[in-house]
XYZ file of C-alpha atoms in Angstrom:
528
model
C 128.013 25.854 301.459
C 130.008 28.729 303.814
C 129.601 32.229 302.468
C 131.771 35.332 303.556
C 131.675 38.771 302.749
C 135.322 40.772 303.004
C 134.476 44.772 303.120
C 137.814 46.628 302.073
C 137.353 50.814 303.113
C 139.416 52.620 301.667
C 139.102 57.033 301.446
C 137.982 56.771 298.239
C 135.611 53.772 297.656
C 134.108 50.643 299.346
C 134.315 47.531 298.150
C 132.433 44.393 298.852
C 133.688 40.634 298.006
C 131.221 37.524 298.426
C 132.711 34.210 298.436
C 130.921 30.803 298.423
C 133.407 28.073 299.825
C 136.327 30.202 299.384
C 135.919 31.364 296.100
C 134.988 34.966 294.727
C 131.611 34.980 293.009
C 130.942 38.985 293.623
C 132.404 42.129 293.564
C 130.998 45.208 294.128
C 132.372 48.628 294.158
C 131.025 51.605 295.673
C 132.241 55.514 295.427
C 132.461 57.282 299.110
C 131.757 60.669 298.989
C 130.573 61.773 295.994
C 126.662 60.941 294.963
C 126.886 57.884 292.382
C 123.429 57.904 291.658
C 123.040 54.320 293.357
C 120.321 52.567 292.739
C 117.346 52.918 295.433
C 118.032 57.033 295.818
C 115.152 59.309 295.405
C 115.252 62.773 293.865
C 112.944 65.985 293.798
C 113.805 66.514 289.588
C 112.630 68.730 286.951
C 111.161 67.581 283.617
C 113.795 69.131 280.763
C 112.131 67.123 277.134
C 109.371 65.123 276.750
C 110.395 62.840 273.790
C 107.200 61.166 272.116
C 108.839 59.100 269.890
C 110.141 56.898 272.562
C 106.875 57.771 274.799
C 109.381 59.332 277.720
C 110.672 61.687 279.475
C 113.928 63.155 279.973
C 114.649 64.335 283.753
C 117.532 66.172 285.742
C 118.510 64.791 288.993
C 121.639 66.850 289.042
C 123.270 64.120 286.925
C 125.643 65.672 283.955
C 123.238 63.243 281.318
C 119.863 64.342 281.865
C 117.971 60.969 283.732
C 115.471 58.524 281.437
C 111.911 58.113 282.969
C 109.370 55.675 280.585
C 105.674 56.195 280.414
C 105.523 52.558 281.926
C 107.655 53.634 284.928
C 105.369 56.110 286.254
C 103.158 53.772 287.949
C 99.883 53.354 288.035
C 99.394 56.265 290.959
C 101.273 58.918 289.545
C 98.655 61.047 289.308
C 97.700 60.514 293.082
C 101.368 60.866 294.064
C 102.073 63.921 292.133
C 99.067 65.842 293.683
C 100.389 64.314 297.315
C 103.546 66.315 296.191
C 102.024 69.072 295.143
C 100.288 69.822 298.301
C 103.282 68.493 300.527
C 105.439 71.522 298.743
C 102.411 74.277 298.750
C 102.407 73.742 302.461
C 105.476 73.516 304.307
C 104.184 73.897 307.393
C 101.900 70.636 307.880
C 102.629 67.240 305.928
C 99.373 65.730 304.472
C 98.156 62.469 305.571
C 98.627 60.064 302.713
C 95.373 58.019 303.266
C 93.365 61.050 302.946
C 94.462 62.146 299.821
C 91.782 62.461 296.730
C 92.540 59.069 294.803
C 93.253 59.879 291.127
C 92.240 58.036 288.028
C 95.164 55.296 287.372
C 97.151 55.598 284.626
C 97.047 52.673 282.382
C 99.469 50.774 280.543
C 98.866 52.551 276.742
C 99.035 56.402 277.131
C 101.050 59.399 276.407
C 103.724 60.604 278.799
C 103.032 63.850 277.154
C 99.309 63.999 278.419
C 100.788 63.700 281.882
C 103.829 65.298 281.833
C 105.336 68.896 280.468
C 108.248 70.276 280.469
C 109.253 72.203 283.732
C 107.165 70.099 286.202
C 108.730 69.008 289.147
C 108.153 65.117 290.337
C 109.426 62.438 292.896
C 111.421 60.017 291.054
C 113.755 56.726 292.146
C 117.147 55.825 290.387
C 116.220 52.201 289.121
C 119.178 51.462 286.781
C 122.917 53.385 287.870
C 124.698 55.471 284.993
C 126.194 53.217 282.473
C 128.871 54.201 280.086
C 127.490 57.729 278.261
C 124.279 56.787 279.513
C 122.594 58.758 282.375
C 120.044 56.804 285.337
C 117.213 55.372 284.231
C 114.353 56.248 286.952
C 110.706 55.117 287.873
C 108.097 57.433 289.582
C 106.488 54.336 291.675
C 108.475 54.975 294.732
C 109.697 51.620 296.405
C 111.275 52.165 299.978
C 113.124 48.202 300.481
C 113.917 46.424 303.199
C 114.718 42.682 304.289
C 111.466 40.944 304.257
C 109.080 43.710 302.222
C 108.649 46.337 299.477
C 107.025 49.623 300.791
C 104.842 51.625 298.265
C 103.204 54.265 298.882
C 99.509 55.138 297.383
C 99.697 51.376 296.086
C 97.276 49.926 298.954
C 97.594 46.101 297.992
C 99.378 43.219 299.352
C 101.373 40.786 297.260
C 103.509 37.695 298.270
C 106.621 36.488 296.282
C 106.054 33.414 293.865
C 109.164 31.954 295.468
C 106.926 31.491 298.664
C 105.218 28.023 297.809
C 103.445 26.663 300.151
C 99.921 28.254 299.709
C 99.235 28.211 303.624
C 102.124 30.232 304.058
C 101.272 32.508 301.149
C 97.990 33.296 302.647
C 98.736 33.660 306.334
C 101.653 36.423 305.255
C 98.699 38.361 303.223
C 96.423 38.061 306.045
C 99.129 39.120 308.998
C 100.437 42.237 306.135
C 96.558 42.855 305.178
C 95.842 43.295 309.306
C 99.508 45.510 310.339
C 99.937 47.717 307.582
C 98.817 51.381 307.382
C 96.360 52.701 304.637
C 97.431 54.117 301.456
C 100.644 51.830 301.330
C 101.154 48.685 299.475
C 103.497 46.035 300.363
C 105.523 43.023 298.671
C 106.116 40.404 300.567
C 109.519 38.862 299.922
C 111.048 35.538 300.063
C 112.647 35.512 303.236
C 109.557 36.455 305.237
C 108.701 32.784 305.123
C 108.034 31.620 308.457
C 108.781 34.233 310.094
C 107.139 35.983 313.287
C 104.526 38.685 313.389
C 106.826 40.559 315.881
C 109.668 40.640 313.003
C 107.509 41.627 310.835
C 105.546 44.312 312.554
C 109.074 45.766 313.525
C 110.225 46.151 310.089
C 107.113 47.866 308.419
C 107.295 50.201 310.559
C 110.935 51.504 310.205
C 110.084 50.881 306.581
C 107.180 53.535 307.310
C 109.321 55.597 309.589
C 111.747 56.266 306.343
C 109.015 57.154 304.231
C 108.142 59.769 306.400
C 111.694 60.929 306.917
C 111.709 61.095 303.316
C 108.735 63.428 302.976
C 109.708 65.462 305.867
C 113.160 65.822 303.614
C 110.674 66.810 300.529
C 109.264 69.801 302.397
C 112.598 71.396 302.666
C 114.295 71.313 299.413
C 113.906 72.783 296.064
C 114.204 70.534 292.806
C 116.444 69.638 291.943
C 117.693 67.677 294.881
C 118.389 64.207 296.551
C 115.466 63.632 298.707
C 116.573 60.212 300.116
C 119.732 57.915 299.896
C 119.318 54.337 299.874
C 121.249 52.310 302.288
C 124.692 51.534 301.398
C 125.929 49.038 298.833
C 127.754 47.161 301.709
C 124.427 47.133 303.401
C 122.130 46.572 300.842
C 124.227 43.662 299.800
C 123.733 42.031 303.067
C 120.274 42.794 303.110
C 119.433 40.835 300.265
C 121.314 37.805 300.771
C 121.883 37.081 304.439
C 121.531 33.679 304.914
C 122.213 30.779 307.266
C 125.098 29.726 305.236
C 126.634 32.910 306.239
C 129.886 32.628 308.472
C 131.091 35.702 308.939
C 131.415 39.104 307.480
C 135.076 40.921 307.945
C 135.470 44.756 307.509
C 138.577 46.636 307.876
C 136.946 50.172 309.402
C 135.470 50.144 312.438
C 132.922 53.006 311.481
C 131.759 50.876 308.818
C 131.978 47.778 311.275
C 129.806 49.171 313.675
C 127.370 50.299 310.477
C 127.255 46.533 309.918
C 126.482 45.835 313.685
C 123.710 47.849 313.876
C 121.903 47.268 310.697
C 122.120 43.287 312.132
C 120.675 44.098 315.053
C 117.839 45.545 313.834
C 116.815 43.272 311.169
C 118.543 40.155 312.909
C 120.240 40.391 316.173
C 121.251 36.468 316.121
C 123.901 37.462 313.027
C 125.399 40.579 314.569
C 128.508 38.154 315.913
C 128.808 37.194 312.322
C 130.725 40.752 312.043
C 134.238 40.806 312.440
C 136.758 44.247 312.590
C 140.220 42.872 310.295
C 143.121 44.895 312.035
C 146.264 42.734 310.326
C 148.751 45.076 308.782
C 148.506 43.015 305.150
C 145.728 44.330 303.057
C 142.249 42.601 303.597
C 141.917 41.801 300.199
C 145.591 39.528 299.971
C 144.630 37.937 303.657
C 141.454 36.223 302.162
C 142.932 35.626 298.433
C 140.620 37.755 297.122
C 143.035 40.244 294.813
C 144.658 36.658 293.392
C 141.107 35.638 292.477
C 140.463 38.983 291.077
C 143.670 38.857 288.270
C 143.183 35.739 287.827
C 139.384 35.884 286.982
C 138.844 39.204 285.161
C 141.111 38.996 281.956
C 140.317 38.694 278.920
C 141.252 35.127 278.669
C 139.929 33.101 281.375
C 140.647 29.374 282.150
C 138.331 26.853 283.293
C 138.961 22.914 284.386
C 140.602 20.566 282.131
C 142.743 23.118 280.133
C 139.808 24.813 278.184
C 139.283 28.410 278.193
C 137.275 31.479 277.307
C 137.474 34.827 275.411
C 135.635 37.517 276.739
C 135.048 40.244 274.680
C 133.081 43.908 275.234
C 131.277 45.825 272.643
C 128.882 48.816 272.688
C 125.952 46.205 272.072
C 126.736 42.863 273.920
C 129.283 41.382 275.773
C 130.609 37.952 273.278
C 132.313 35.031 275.146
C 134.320 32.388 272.758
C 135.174 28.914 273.925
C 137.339 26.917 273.441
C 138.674 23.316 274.334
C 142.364 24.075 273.658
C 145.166 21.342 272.727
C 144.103 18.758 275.641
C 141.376 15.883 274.439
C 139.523 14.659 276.749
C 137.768 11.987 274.597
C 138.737 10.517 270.952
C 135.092 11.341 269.973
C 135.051 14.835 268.859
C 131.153 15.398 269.393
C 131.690 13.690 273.035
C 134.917 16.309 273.288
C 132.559 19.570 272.474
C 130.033 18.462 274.692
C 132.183 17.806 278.009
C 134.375 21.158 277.303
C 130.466 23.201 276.846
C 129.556 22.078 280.085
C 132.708 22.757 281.628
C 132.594 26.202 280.258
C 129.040 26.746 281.036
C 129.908 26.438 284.621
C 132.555 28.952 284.294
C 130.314 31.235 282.185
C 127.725 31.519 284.718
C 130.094 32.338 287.369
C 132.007 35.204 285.808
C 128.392 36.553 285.259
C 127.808 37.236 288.456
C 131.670 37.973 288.987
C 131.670 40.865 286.844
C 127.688 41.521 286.772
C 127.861 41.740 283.220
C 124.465 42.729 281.874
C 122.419 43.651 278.436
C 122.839 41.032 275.902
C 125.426 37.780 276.185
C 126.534 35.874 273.352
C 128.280 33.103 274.143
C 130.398 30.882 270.884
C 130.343 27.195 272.585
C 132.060 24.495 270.262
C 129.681 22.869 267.830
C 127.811 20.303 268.350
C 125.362 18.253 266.030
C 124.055 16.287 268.759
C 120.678 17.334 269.438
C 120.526 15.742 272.902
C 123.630 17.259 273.531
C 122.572 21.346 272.592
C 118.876 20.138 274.829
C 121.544 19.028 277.968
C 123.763 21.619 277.630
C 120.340 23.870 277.370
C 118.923 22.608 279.945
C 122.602 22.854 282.234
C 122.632 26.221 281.542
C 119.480 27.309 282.818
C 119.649 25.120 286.502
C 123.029 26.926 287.224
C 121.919 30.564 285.821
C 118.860 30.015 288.751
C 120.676 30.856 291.401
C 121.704 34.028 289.820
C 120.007 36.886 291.765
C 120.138 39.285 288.409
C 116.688 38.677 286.126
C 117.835 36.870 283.200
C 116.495 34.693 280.244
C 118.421 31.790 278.582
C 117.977 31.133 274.754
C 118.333 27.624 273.131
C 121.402 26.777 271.060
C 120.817 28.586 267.528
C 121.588 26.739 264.127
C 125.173 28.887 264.789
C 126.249 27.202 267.731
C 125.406 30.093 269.645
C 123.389 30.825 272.464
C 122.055 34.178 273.550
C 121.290 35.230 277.873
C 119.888 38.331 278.827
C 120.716 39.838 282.140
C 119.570 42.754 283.945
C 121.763 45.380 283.947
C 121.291 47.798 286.747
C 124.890 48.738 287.659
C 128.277 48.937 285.266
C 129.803 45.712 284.820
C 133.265 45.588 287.299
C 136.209 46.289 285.097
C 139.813 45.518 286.802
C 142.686 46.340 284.755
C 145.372 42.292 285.116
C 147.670 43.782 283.309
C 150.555 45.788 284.647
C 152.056 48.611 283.029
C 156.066 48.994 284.090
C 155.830 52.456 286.006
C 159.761 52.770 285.277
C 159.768 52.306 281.950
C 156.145 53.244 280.940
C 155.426 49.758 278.612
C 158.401 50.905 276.632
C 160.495 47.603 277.654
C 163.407 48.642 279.565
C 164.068 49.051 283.433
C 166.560 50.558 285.661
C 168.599 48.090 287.642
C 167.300 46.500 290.763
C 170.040 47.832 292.167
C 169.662 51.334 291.508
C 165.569 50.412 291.988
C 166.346 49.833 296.032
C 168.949 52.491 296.721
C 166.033 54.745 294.868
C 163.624 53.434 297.405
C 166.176 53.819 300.179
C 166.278 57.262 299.789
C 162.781 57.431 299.500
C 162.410 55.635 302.709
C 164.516 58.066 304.414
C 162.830 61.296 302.886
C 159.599 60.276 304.278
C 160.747 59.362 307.560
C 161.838 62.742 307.782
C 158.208 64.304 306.880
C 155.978 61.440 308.971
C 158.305 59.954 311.621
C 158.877 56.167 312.701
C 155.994 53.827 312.468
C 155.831 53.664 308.987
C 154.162 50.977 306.694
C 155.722 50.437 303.017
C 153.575 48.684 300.599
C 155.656 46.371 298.151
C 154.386 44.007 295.332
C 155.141 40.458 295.943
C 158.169 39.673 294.126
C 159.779 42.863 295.773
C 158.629 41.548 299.003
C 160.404 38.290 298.587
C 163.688 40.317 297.398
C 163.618 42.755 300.479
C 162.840 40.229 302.623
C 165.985 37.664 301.471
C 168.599 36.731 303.809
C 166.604 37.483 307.247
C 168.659 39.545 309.211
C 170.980 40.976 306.850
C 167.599 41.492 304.481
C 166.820 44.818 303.451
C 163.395 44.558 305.693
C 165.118 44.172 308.926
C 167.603 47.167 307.890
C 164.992 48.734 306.970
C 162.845 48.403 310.460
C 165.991 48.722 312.596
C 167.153 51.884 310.765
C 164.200 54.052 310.000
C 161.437 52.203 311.597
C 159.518 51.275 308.424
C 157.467 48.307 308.308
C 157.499 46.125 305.017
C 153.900 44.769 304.358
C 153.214 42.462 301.023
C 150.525 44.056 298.924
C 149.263 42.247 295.612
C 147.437 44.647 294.412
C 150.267 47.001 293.044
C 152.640 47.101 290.154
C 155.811 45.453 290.372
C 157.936 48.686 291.022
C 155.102 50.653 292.499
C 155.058 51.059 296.553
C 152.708 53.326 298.649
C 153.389 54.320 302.432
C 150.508 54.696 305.002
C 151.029 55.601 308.763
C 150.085 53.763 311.937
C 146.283 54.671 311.125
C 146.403 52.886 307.715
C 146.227 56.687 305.997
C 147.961 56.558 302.613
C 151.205 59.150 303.218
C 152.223 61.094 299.781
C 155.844 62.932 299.250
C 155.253 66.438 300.232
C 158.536 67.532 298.532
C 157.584 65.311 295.248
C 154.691 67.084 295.294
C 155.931 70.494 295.471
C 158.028 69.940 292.685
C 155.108 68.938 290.246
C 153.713 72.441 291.326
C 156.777 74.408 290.564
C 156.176 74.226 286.943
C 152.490 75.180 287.005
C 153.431 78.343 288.838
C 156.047 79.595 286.849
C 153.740 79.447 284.109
């Protein structure tokens, strides 16, 4: 199995396709220049309520919803950690040595956040769970500084080795190596992909793991709560990160600052894959060149198909996210109880997919088509759960009920990825009536010719497909070669926008905006 990874940078986000054998199993989406809160950052906050009823506390991080923290996400050496703090911010002129701080007495699993917290303290917390919806971050005090093959935490002091890692050999020569390398006061998970690997690697790792925990306490010592103390490593990166693998062919990325990001991270945690990186240049938009914006409609309706004419309805509410299938008008057997079962699997395949597709967590109730067959709800059971393994999310996977319906929980650490298939006319504004075509290009004539006015030659119009295919008709008397003769203005097919919308960008790939439209839309606001 071939994976890729297509990064499209754009000014105002970054986002971050994974394919497996040419088709789109993730996308991820990440804001560029603005804090989002992303999972992994740590913040210097201030306690604002202490709610007992739900045995928690309620923190700002500089967030506009005040940040959740849970008695059980304090960790067991909060109370060492927050006197670490304490004398880190008394003393700005000398950073305390973490193995010589006074151990405190653990906090246990049953206890009061209230007998450890109050409102107004300051503490070190890490964004665990992203804002979702009207819901602020949730947080955890145990401070976890991730890389490739470990966990770093600090004032933990044990060593623990992933499940995953089977071989009991293995298992124990990783503790022993870890157990020998590591520095006192910090604990470390070993994780799955440190299998096998050399002490060298290793070694290297923990201690640019170590050298950003001290980067991050040197940070401490400098600000006032409430501020960001430490930002985790991009999405783009941490994606990579977790699931570099030999199956990996190559990773493509339109930016060269972002490309040379990628190089570097690769080189440090494995120089071998650095050549996997490639810089796209093509004029047509990353996303079209690799099929990922046709996967991307196609995948994220409402109504999605799946193999032999069946389909599913997929439905968001508040509470859980309900998925309906159905078989509908094709037969695949005479049997109707031999019908359900084929079309369930079928859809179960599809199911699991647009899981990860959208990263829909919470609660999942999925409506397959009834079966009475209790072999049948056991194998379609049993289905479920081998293809929801290779998920990456946590999850658990509920038998059939006496319904017909089956309930998955999946972890839920970022908001699901919404894309809007449908297209709203931008002429007539979904009220059902258009301008002519005609009138349509001598409007974008004229536009052509305004903007080559403000930005020069060299430009690069943007046109949805079927425009495209109109411009482009009749080859040298087209429109596109009048076009590029007359005002210098490339045509470049981009399925991402509406049929009637266009967008110009310059030689740099810089999106170019109507100086005099804009001036207009001012007028208005200034006479007022």
């Amino acid at each position: 199995m071939k994976s890729e990874l297509i990064v499209d940078v754009t000014p105002q986000e970054i986002a971050i396709a994974l394919t497996e054998n040419d088709r789109l199993m993730e996308v991820n989406r990440e804001k560029r220049g603005i804090d989002t809160f992303a999972v992994g950052n740590i913040y210097y906050g201030r306690v604002k309520k202490i709610m007992p009823a739900l045995n928690a506390a309620f923190v700002d991080v500089g967030h506009e919803k005040e940040a959740f923290l849970h008695y059980l996400d304090l960790g067991t050496e909060f109370l060492t950690q927050q006197k670490y703090v304490s004398k880190l911010v008394s003393d700005r002129r000398r950073i305390p040595e973490i193995n010589k701080i006074e151990r405190q007495a653990p906090c246990g699993k049953e206890g009061n956040i209230a007998d450890y917290l109050k409102v107004g303290d300051t503490i070190l917390v890490q964004v665990t769970k992203e804002p979702i919806n009207s819901k602020g971050p949730r947080l955890s005090a145990e401070i976890s500084i991730t890389g490739r093959n470990f966990v770093l935490i600090p004032f933990m002091d044990k060593v623990m080795v992933s499940s995953k890692i089977a071989k009991s050999a293995e298992r124990g020569r990783l503790k022993q190596l870890v157990q020998s390398i590591k520095p006192h006061g910090f604990g470390v998970i070993v994780r799955t992909v440190a299998q096998d690997k050399r002490v060298a690697e290793l070694d290297n790792e923990l201690r640019l793991l170590v050298k950003r925990w001290e980067d991050t306490v040197k940070t401490l010592q400098t600000k006032e709560p409430v501020a960001l103390i430490s930002e985790e490593l991009g999405r783009t990166i941490g994606i990579i990160r977790d699931i570099l693998s030999p199956n990996f062919e190559s990773i493509h990325v339109n930016n060269k600052e972002v490309y040379e990001e990628i190089q570097q991270y690769l080189n440090l945690i494995a120089p071998e894959s650095s050549k996997l990186v490639k810089l796209y240049t093509g004029e047509q938009p990353i996303f079209d060149k690799f099929d990922i914006t046709k996967q991307m409609k196609t995948g994220l309706g409402r109504t999605v198909g799946f193999k032999k004419g069946g389909y599913l309805i997929m439905d968001k509410t508040e509470a859980l996210f309900s998925i309906d299938v159905n078989s509908g008008s094709k037969k695949l057997f005479e049997d109707q109880e031999q019908n359900a079962f084929h079309f369930n699997m079928l859809a179960a395949d599809e199911i699991v997919h647009q899981l990860r597709l959208r990263d829909i967590g919470g609660i999942i109730v999925i409506d397959f088509i009834d079966m009475d067959d209790k072999a049948n709800q056991q194998a379609l059971y049993d289905h479920m759960r081998t293809e929801m393994a290779r998920d990456r999310a946590k999850h658990n996977v509920l038998p059939l009920s006496k319904f017909g319906l089956m309930q998955i929980t999946r972890q839920r650490v970022r908001p699901a990825v919404e894309m809007e298939v449908m297209e709203t006319c931008p002429t007539c504004m979904g009220k059902g009536k258009i301008q002519s075509s005609i009138l349509f290009t001598d409007k974008l004539t004229e536009e052509i010719e305004t903007y080559r006015q403000q930005y020069g030659r060299g430009l690069r119009l943007h046109l949805h497909p079927y425009i495209y295919a109109y411009v482009n008709k009749g080859c040298l008397a087209s429109l596109k070669t009048k076009w590029r003769m007359k005002y210098g203005v490339h045509t470049i097919e981009n399925q991402s926008l509406g049929m009637l919308e266009t967008k110009f960008y310059n030689r740099k790939g810089e999106e170019l905006t109507n100086i005099n439209k804009d001036e207009q839309n001012k007028a208005p606001e200034k006479q007022k």
